[in-house]
Every structure is written in C-alpha cells, then in structure tokens.
Amino acid sequence: MRFAAIADIHGNHAALKAVLDDIAALGIRDVVNLGDCLSGPLEAAQTADLLLLLDPEAVATVRGNHDRYLLETLHTEMGSWESDAYGQLAPRHLQWLSRLQPSLVFRDDVFACHATPASDEVYWLERVSPEGHVHLRLLDEIEAMAAGIEQTLILCGHSHVPRAVQLSDGRLIVNPGSVGCPAYEDDHPVFHKVENGHAMASYAVLDRSDGAWAVQFRNLPYDHMAMSRLAASRGRSDWALALASGRV
Ligand SMILES: [Fe+2]
C-alpha cells in the first residue's frame, strides 16, 4: 500500500499543483488530504477548483479548523485568514467544504484527522511552552490522544511541522508538513511561531511493505516568490515573508 499525505494547503494553488504533479510523477494515485485547504490571502478559488477536480475514489479529505471557520463564522467576524479567502469562494466550494468530516479511516488501515481526534485546534505532536517555544510533545500525552485508534498508521496536520512519532505499541503518527504555508505566527494557546526555514512545498509518501510503514518527507521547489508577491500585493506582509523564506 502506497499513498501520499498532504495537509495545510491554505489556498496556495501553485504549491498544490507542484505537489500533485510530483505525486503523479511517482505513479501514486491515492491521496489523503488532512485539511485547512483554502484559508489565506492567496488563490482560494483556484485551489478549491483543483481539489474538486481530483478523483473522489482516490482522494480522501478531512476538514481542518480553518475549513470549519469558513463555514461557521459570520463573514463580518472572520479572522484575516478566512476573510481573505471567503470573498473568492463560490457556493460550490463551500458546499464541498461542508461535506468534509473531521476524521476518517482510509483503506481500513489509516486513521486521519486534521489536528487530534478530539479537536481540530490542538497540536497532537507538539507542545507550546508558556514562553512560546514549540517542541515535541511528551510520549504519554501523544499516546493518550491515540487511545482507541486501531489503525497502525495515524495522520495529522495542523502544526505545519513534518514529523513522524512512533508509539510504544508500534503505531506510527505522521504529520506530512504543510503544502502551502511554511511559517506562521499564532496566539493560541500563547504567542508562538512555527518556522520551517525553507519556502518549499512539503508533503509525505507513505509506503507499507512487510507490515512496516516507511515515510518519505518531500520538499518541492515551486514559484514561491510569485505567491510571496501576491500576498504582498494584498497587504499581507507576514504571508509574503513566510512564503519567501519559511520564516516569520
Ligand atoms: Fe490547522
């Protein structure tokens, strides 16, 4: 069994196109998309149209917190990530988002959610210290959130940090990193930064042979400066810097 895991596209159509082209070039058909598809100041509608074109038999998508905010928040009360995207979206895009589930089981063997099984707003594999440092979460805490999941491979996104964590019973949790947003600042639970230190589009290839999962993290160059300039033209200097450098 071989498939790709993508996450946190955040309206970056150019990065998504690069990733989908790479997946196709590898001869991979099946994709799990871990959500946060459209929010951000880039190309939400084009991104949605590209995702809507994908074969629903081959691609399974869960709903991210930012996907949910686009559906549940009044337009006048949306945060900047949502308000930038919402104005671009057509009813068909929102209808597609509304059909997404918060978690799913893929091909019987893989559990997928955006952040954790219980919340779409909590980093599963990272902890934010009171000083705002983001570091690997304690194994006991990670395993407590995996209670009851029978699948040997578990996928999550949300933190934009590519990472694989092995549980003591042999299960594996993988975050493929972010397709379209390599760095950001957040105030929840306290102010912190996530910086991957590069501007490439990230995703992962999962491959099981002889019963064990292998993980290949891939970082792809694409025309990230075009997206940086687009963010700058829309008054989003934070996104412009993140897309140019993977830093904020
Ligand atoms: Fe998220």
PDB file of C-alpha atoms in Angstrom, residues 1-229:
ATOM      1  CA  MET A   1       0.000   0.000   0.000  1.00  0.00           C
ATOM      2  CA  ARG A   2       1.456   3.326  -1.122  1.00  0.00           C
ATOM      3  CA  PHE A   3      -0.159   6.747  -0.992  1.00  0.00           C
ATOM      4  CA  ALA A   4       0.559  10.432  -0.405  1.00  0.00           C
ATOM      5  CA  ALA A   5      -0.437  12.555   2.589  1.00  0.00           C
ATOM      6  CA  ILE A   6      -0.913  16.284   2.052  1.00  0.00           C
ATOM      7  CA  ALA A   7      -2.016  18.932   4.555  1.00  0.00           C
ATOM      8  CA  ASP A   8      -2.453  22.643   5.183  1.00  0.00           C
ATOM      9  CA  ILE A   9      -2.581  23.813   1.584  1.00  0.00           C
ATOM     10  CA  HIS A  10      -4.037  27.174   2.700  1.00  0.00           C
ATOM     11  CA  GLY A  11      -5.057  28.386  -0.748  1.00  0.00           C
ATOM     12  CA  ASN A  12      -1.595  28.022  -2.278  1.00  0.00           C
ATOM     13  CA  HIS A  13      -2.597  26.747  -5.705  1.00  0.00           C
ATOM     14  CA  ALA A  14       0.945  26.826  -7.123  1.00  0.00           C
ATOM     15  CA  ALA A  15       2.317  24.720  -4.262  1.00  0.00           C
ATOM     16  CA  LEU A  16      -0.578  22.267  -4.546  1.00  0.00           C
ATOM     17  CA  LYS A  17      -0.002  21.932  -8.288  1.00  0.00           C
ATOM     18  CA  ALA A  18       3.683  21.169  -7.705  1.00  0.00           C
ATOM     19  CA  VAL A  19       2.808  18.536  -5.111  1.00  0.00           C
ATOM     20  CA  LEU A  20       0.105  16.873  -7.239  1.00  0.00           C
ATOM     21  CA  ASP A  21       2.469  16.799 -10.236  1.00  0.00           C
ATOM     22  CA  ASP A  22       5.150  15.162  -8.067  1.00  0.00           C
ATOM     23  CA  ILE A  23       2.662  12.595  -6.736  1.00  0.00           C
ATOM     24  CA  ALA A  24       1.610  11.749 -10.308  1.00  0.00           C
ATOM     25  CA  ALA A  25       5.238  11.502 -11.445  1.00  0.00           C
ATOM     26  CA  LEU A  26       5.858   8.968  -8.677  1.00  0.00           C
ATOM     27  CA  GLY A  27       2.988   6.876 -10.026  1.00  0.00           C
ATOM     28  CA  ILE A  28       0.912   7.347  -6.875  1.00  0.00           C
ATOM     29  CA  ARG A  29      -2.878   7.522  -7.203  1.00  0.00           C
ATOM     30  CA  ASP A  30      -4.197   7.606  -3.642  1.00  0.00           C
ATOM     31  CA  VAL A  31      -4.017  10.803  -1.559  1.00  0.00           C
ATOM     32  CA  VAL A  32      -5.162  11.689   1.952  1.00  0.00           C
ATOM     33  CA  ASN A  33      -5.695  15.436   2.428  1.00  0.00           C
ATOM     34  CA  LEU A  34      -5.603  16.489   6.082  1.00  0.00           C
ATOM     35  CA  GLY A  35      -7.452  19.782   5.737  1.00  0.00           C
ATOM     36  CA  ASP A  36      -7.010  23.558   6.015  1.00  0.00           C
ATOM     37  CA  CYS A  37      -7.402  23.708   2.258  1.00  0.00           C
ATOM     38  CA  LEU A  38      -8.339  27.279   1.375  1.00  0.00           C
ATOM     39  CA  SER A  39      -7.826  29.916   4.102  1.00  0.00           C
ATOM     40  CA  GLY A  40      -5.203  32.575   3.427  1.00  0.00           C
ATOM     41  CA  PRO A  41      -4.584  35.549   1.114  1.00  0.00           C
ATOM     42  CA  LEU A  42      -3.607  33.557  -1.990  1.00  0.00           C
ATOM     43  CA  GLU A  43      -5.723  31.693  -4.573  1.00  0.00           C
ATOM     44  CA  ALA A  44      -8.542  30.059  -2.618  1.00  0.00           C
ATOM     45  CA  ALA A  45     -10.910  29.579  -5.565  1.00  0.00           C
ATOM     46  CA  GLN A  46      -8.300  28.092  -7.914  1.00  0.00           C
ATOM     47  CA  THR A  47      -7.147  25.812  -5.108  1.00  0.00           C
ATOM     48  CA  ALA A  48     -10.705  24.660  -4.450  1.00  0.00           C
ATOM     49  CA  ASP A  49     -11.343  24.051  -8.145  1.00  0.00           C
ATOM     50  CA  LEU A  50      -8.185  21.951  -8.403  1.00  0.00           C
ATOM     51  CA  LEU A  51      -9.196  19.887  -5.365  1.00  0.00           C
ATOM     52  CA  LEU A  52     -12.726  19.451  -6.732  1.00  0.00           C
ATOM     53  CA  LEU A  53     -11.285  18.023  -9.958  1.00  0.00           C
ATOM     54  CA  LEU A  54      -9.488  15.193  -8.139  1.00  0.00           C
ATOM     55  CA  ASP A  55     -10.881  11.676  -8.332  1.00  0.00           C
ATOM     56  CA  PRO A  56     -13.093  11.190  -5.241  1.00  0.00           C
ATOM     57  CA  GLU A  57     -12.353   7.460  -5.386  1.00  0.00           C
ATOM     58  CA  ALA A  58      -8.642   8.176  -4.896  1.00  0.00           C
ATOM     59  CA  VAL A  59      -8.602  11.241  -2.638  1.00  0.00           C
ATOM     60  CA  ALA A  60      -9.957  11.379   0.914  1.00  0.00           C
ATOM     61  CA  THR A  61     -10.123  14.750   2.683  1.00  0.00           C
ATOM     62  CA  VAL A  62     -10.778  15.688   6.298  1.00  0.00           C
ATOM     63  CA  ARG A  63     -11.956  19.086   7.486  1.00  0.00           C
ATOM     64  CA  GLY A  64      -9.461  21.442   9.150  1.00  0.00           C
ATOM     65  CA  ASN A  65     -10.168  24.147  11.689  1.00  0.00           C
ATOM     66  CA  HIS A  66      -9.795  26.840   9.035  1.00  0.00           C
ATOM     67  CA  ASP A  67     -12.163  24.932   6.733  1.00  0.00           C
ATOM     68  CA  ARG A  68     -14.655  24.894   9.610  1.00  0.00           C
ATOM     69  CA  TYR A  69     -14.186  28.610  10.314  1.00  0.00           C
ATOM     70  CA  LEU A  70     -15.107  29.360   6.668  1.00  0.00           C
ATOM     71  CA  LEU A  71     -18.385  27.528   7.219  1.00  0.00           C
ATOM     72  CA  GLU A  72     -19.275  28.556  10.771  1.00  0.00           C
ATOM     73  CA  THR A  73     -18.071  32.136  11.186  1.00  0.00           C
ATOM     74  CA  LEU A  74     -20.072  35.158  10.079  1.00  0.00           C
ATOM     75  CA  HIS A  75     -18.248  36.904   7.249  1.00  0.00           C
ATOM     76  CA  THR A  76     -18.073  40.127   9.270  1.00  0.00           C
ATOM     77  CA  GLU A  77     -16.453  38.299  12.200  1.00  0.00           C
ATOM     78  CA  MET A  78     -13.931  36.179  10.297  1.00  0.00           C
ATOM     79  CA  GLY A  79     -10.236  36.330  11.051  1.00  0.00           C
ATOM     80  CA  SER A  80      -7.921  37.619   8.339  1.00  0.00           C
ATOM     81  CA  TRP A  81      -7.050  34.139   7.024  1.00  0.00           C
ATOM     82  CA  GLU A  82     -10.734  33.422   6.389  1.00  0.00           C
ATOM     83  CA  SER A  83     -11.850  36.852   5.189  1.00  0.00           C
ATOM     84  CA  ASP A  84      -9.110  36.922   2.540  1.00  0.00           C
ATOM     85  CA  ALA A  85     -10.295  33.585   1.149  1.00  0.00           C
ATOM     86  CA  TYR A  86     -14.044  33.803   1.670  1.00  0.00           C
ATOM     87  CA  GLY A  87     -14.616  36.563  -0.883  1.00  0.00           C
ATOM     88  CA  GLN A  88     -13.077  34.379  -3.590  1.00  0.00           C
ATOM     89  CA  LEU A  89     -15.243  31.339  -2.945  1.00  0.00           C
ATOM     90  CA  ALA A  90     -18.346  30.258  -4.833  1.00  0.00           C
ATOM     91  CA  PRO A  91     -21.221  28.285  -3.286  1.00  0.00           C
ATOM     92  CA  ARG A  92     -19.873  25.054  -4.837  1.00  0.00           C
ATOM     93  CA  HIS A  93     -16.610  25.492  -2.926  1.00  0.00           C
ATOM     94  CA  LEU A  94     -18.390  25.975   0.405  1.00  0.00           C
ATOM     95  CA  GLN A  95     -20.701  23.033  -0.332  1.00  0.00           C
ATOM     96  CA  TRP A  96     -17.636  20.864  -0.870  1.00  0.00           C
ATOM     97  CA  LEU A  97     -16.147  22.021   2.444  1.00  0.00           C
ATOM     98  CA  SER A  98     -19.443  21.347   4.232  1.00  0.00           C
ATOM     99  CA  ARG A  99     -19.314  17.692   3.190  1.00  0.00           C
ATOM    100  CA  LEU A 100     -15.912  17.070   4.803  1.00  0.00           C
ATOM    101  CA  GLN A 101     -15.745  15.041   8.025  1.00  0.00           C
ATOM    102  CA  PRO A 102     -13.405  15.806  10.950  1.00  0.00           C
ATOM    103  CA  SER A 103     -11.770  12.364  10.731  1.00  0.00           C
ATOM    104  CA  LEU A 104     -11.804   9.274   8.533  1.00  0.00           C
ATOM    105  CA  VAL A 105     -10.346   5.796   8.086  1.00  0.00           C
ATOM    106  CA  PHE A 106      -8.584   5.328   4.747  1.00  0.00           C
ATOM    107  CA  ARG A 107      -8.425   1.871   3.106  1.00  0.00           C
ATOM    108  CA  ASP A 108      -9.128   0.303   6.553  1.00  0.00           C
ATOM    109  CA  ASP A 109      -5.502   0.825   7.611  1.00  0.00           C
ATOM    110  CA  VAL A 110      -5.015   4.548   8.155  1.00  0.00           C
ATOM    111  CA  PHE A 111      -6.674   6.937  10.606  1.00  0.00           C
ATOM    112  CA  ALA A 112      -6.670  10.599   9.528  1.00  0.00           C
ATOM    113  CA  CYS A 113      -7.660  13.820  11.267  1.00  0.00           C
ATOM    114  CA  HIS A 114      -6.605  17.444  10.954  1.00  0.00           C
ATOM    115  CA  ALA A 115      -5.145  18.018  14.433  1.00  0.00           C
ATOM    116  CA  THR A 116      -6.229  15.437  17.046  1.00  0.00           C
ATOM    117  CA  PRO A 117      -9.184  13.017  17.131  1.00  0.00           C
ATOM    118  CA  ALA A 118     -10.955  15.257  19.668  1.00  0.00           C
ATOM    119  CA  SER A 119     -10.036  18.754  18.465  1.00  0.00           C
ATOM    120  CA  ASP A 120      -9.115  20.496  15.217  1.00  0.00           C
ATOM    121  CA  GLU A 121      -7.229  23.204  17.125  1.00  0.00           C
ATOM    122  CA  VAL A 122      -4.691  21.279  19.247  1.00  0.00           C
ATOM    123  CA  TYR A 123      -1.242  20.226  18.037  1.00  0.00           C
ATOM    124  CA  TRP A 124      -1.019  16.450  18.512  1.00  0.00           C
ATOM    125  CA  LEU A 125       2.749  16.043  18.240  1.00  0.00           C
ATOM    126  CA  GLU A 126       3.925  19.422  19.558  1.00  0.00           C
ATOM    127  CA  ARG A 127       3.547  21.300  22.781  1.00  0.00           C
ATOM    128  CA  VAL A 128       3.790  25.077  23.105  1.00  0.00           C
ATOM    129  CA  SER A 129       5.659  26.166  26.247  1.00  0.00           C
ATOM    130  CA  PRO A 130       4.422  29.175  28.253  1.00  0.00           C
ATOM    131  CA  GLU A 131       7.315  31.105  26.678  1.00  0.00           C
ATOM    132  CA  GLY A 132       6.061  30.216  23.173  1.00  0.00           C
ATOM    133  CA  HIS A 133       8.598  27.531  22.279  1.00  0.00           C
ATOM    134  CA  VAL A 134       7.201  24.738  20.080  1.00  0.00           C
ATOM    135  CA  HIS A 135       8.706  21.340  20.859  1.00  0.00           C
ATOM    136  CA  LEU A 136       7.988  17.618  20.632  1.00  0.00           C
ATOM    137  CA  ARG A 137       5.127  16.643  22.944  1.00  0.00           C
ATOM    138  CA  LEU A 138       5.690  14.034  25.702  1.00  0.00           C
ATOM    139  CA  LEU A 139       5.028  10.485  24.501  1.00  0.00           C
ATOM    140  CA  ASP A 140       2.445   9.841  27.260  1.00  0.00           C
ATOM    141  CA  GLU A 141       0.412  12.820  26.084  1.00  0.00           C
ATOM    142  CA  ILE A 142       0.628  11.794  22.419  1.00  0.00           C
ATOM    143  CA  GLU A 143      -0.387   8.210  23.245  1.00  0.00           C
ATOM    144  CA  ALA A 144      -3.323   9.321  25.428  1.00  0.00           C
ATOM    145  CA  MET A 145      -4.804  11.121  22.421  1.00  0.00           C
ATOM    146  CA  ALA A 146      -4.359   7.972  20.289  1.00  0.00           C
ATOM    147  CA  ALA A 147      -6.388   5.757  22.663  1.00  0.00           C
ATOM    148  CA  GLY A 148      -8.885   3.592  20.832  1.00  0.00           C
ATOM    149  CA  ILE A 149      -7.397   4.023  17.367  1.00  0.00           C
ATOM    150  CA  GLU A 150      -6.781   0.577  15.885  1.00  0.00           C
ATOM    151  CA  GLN A 151      -5.030   1.598  12.682  1.00  0.00           C
ATOM    152  CA  THR A 152      -1.246   1.165  12.583  1.00  0.00           C
ATOM    153  CA  LEU A 153      -0.727   4.467  10.773  1.00  0.00           C
ATOM    154  CA  ILE A 154      -2.223   7.731  12.022  1.00  0.00           C
ATOM    155  CA  LEU A 155      -2.045  11.003  10.082  1.00  0.00           C
ATOM    156  CA  CYS A 156      -2.435  14.544  11.366  1.00  0.00           C
ATOM    157  CA  GLY A 157      -1.588  18.040  10.171  1.00  0.00           C
ATOM    158  CA  HIS A 158      -2.305  21.485  11.647  1.00  0.00           C
ATOM    159  CA  SER A 159       1.122  22.382  13.069  1.00  0.00           C
ATOM    160  CA  HIS A 160       2.780  22.571   9.607  1.00  0.00           C
ATOM    161  CA  VAL A 161       5.773  20.677  11.105  1.00  0.00           C
ATOM    162  CA  PRO A 162       6.774  17.492   9.234  1.00  0.00           C
ATOM    163  CA  ARG A 163       7.296  14.802  11.842  1.00  0.00           C
ATOM    164  CA  ALA A 164       6.968  11.054  12.474  1.00  0.00           C
ATOM    165  CA  VAL A 165       6.403   9.762  16.012  1.00  0.00           C
ATOM    166  CA  GLN A 166       6.459   6.083  16.946  1.00  0.00           C
ATOM    167  CA  LEU A 167       4.187   4.973  19.786  1.00  0.00           C
ATOM    168  CA  SER A 168       5.353   2.336  22.248  1.00  0.00           C
ATOM    169  CA  ASP A 169       2.882  -0.217  20.831  1.00  0.00           C
ATOM    170  CA  GLY A 170       4.327   0.179  17.320  1.00  0.00           C
ATOM    171  CA  ARG A 171       1.755   2.555  15.830  1.00  0.00           C
ATOM    172  CA  LEU A 172       3.120   5.498  13.865  1.00  0.00           C
ATOM    173  CA  ILE A 173       1.795   9.064  13.752  1.00  0.00           C
ATOM    174  CA  VAL A 174       2.886  11.197  10.795  1.00  0.00           C
ATOM    175  CA  ASN A 175       2.415  14.891  10.077  1.00  0.00           C
ATOM    176  CA  PRO A 176       3.415  15.499   6.435  1.00  0.00           C
ATOM    177  CA  GLY A 177       4.042  19.227   6.942  1.00  0.00           C
ATOM    178  CA  SER A 178       2.334  21.997   5.003  1.00  0.00           C
ATOM    179  CA  VAL A 179       1.871  22.189   1.260  1.00  0.00           C
ATOM    180  CA  GLY A 180       1.316  25.916   1.130  1.00  0.00           C
ATOM    181  CA  CYS A 181       2.301  27.725   4.319  1.00  0.00           C
ATOM    182  CA  PRO A 182       5.829  27.062   5.628  1.00  0.00           C
ATOM    183  CA  ALA A 183       5.731  29.548   8.521  1.00  0.00           C
ATOM    184  CA  TYR A 184       3.214  31.469  10.608  1.00  0.00           C
ATOM    185  CA  GLU A 185       2.549  33.192  13.927  1.00  0.00           C
ATOM    186  CA  ASP A 186      -0.318  32.213  16.216  1.00  0.00           C
ATOM    187  CA  ASP A 187      -1.734  33.438  19.521  1.00  0.00           C
ATOM    188  CA  HIS A 188      -3.201  30.078  20.615  1.00  0.00           C
ATOM    189  CA  PRO A 189      -2.530  28.838  23.303  1.00  0.00           C
ATOM    190  CA  VAL A 190       0.125  31.572  23.717  1.00  0.00           C
ATOM    191  CA  PHE A 191       2.010  33.595  21.108  1.00  0.00           C
ATOM    192  CA  HIS A 192       4.388  31.360  19.164  1.00  0.00           C
ATOM    193  CA  LYS A 193       5.970  30.964  15.767  1.00  0.00           C
ATOM    194  CA  VAL A 194       6.267  27.932  13.514  1.00  0.00           C
ATOM    195  CA  GLU A 195       9.115  28.297  11.036  1.00  0.00           C
ATOM    196  CA  ASN A 196      10.312  25.508   8.754  1.00  0.00           C
ATOM    197  CA  GLY A 197      13.202  27.595   7.488  1.00  0.00           C
ATOM    198  CA  HIS A 198      12.561  26.935   3.796  1.00  0.00           C
ATOM    199  CA  ALA A 199       9.947  28.051   1.295  1.00  0.00           C
ATOM    200  CA  MET A 200       9.310  24.693  -0.386  1.00  0.00           C
ATOM    201  CA  ALA A 201       6.017  22.772  -0.577  1.00  0.00           C
ATOM    202  CA  SER A 202       6.038  19.836   1.836  1.00  0.00           C
ATOM    203  CA  TYR A 203       4.185  16.523   1.848  1.00  0.00           C
ATOM    204  CA  ALA A 204       4.843  12.844   2.591  1.00  0.00           C
ATOM    205  CA  VAL A 205       4.738   9.493   0.826  1.00  0.00           C
ATOM    206  CA  LEU A 206       3.663   6.519   2.950  1.00  0.00           C
ATOM    207  CA  ASP A 207       4.573   3.016   1.903  1.00  0.00           C
ATOM    208  CA  ARG A 208       3.866  -0.229   3.698  1.00  0.00           C
ATOM    209  CA  SER A 209       5.774  -3.327   2.820  1.00  0.00           C
ATOM    210  CA  ASP A 210       6.347  -6.390   5.020  1.00  0.00           C
ATOM    211  CA  GLY A 211       3.932  -4.889   7.547  1.00  0.00           C
ATOM    212  CA  ALA A 212       6.008  -1.807   8.404  1.00  0.00           C
ATOM    213  CA  TRP A 213       5.330   1.752   7.284  1.00  0.00           C
ATOM    214  CA  ALA A 214       8.064   3.747   5.593  1.00  0.00           C
ATOM    215  CA  VAL A 215       7.783   7.540   5.489  1.00  0.00           C
ATOM    216  CA  GLN A 216       9.367   9.767   2.881  1.00  0.00           C
ATOM    217  CA  PHE A 217       9.131  13.501   3.537  1.00  0.00           C
ATOM    218  CA  ARG A 218       9.364  15.502   0.326  1.00  0.00           C
ATOM    219  CA  ASN A 219      10.100  19.221  -0.040  1.00  0.00           C
ATOM    220  CA  LEU A 220       9.479  20.621  -3.502  1.00  0.00           C
ATOM    221  CA  PRO A 221      10.623  23.884  -5.058  1.00  0.00           C
ATOM    222  CA  TYR A 222       7.929  25.837  -6.885  1.00  0.00           C
ATOM    223  CA  ASP A 223       7.457  29.509  -7.834  1.00  0.00           C
ATOM    224  CA  HIS A 224       7.085  30.560  -4.202  1.00  0.00           C
ATOM    225  CA  MET A 225       8.167  34.132  -4.931  1.00  0.00           C
ATOM    226  CA  ALA A 226       5.111  34.605  -7.163  1.00  0.00           C
ATOM    227  CA  MET A 227       2.956  33.637  -4.198  1.00  0.00           C
ATOM    228  CA  SER A 228       5.005  35.885  -1.910  1.00  0.00           C
ATOM    229  CA  ARG A 229       4.441  38.825  -4.262  1.00  0.00           C
TER     230      ARG A 229
END
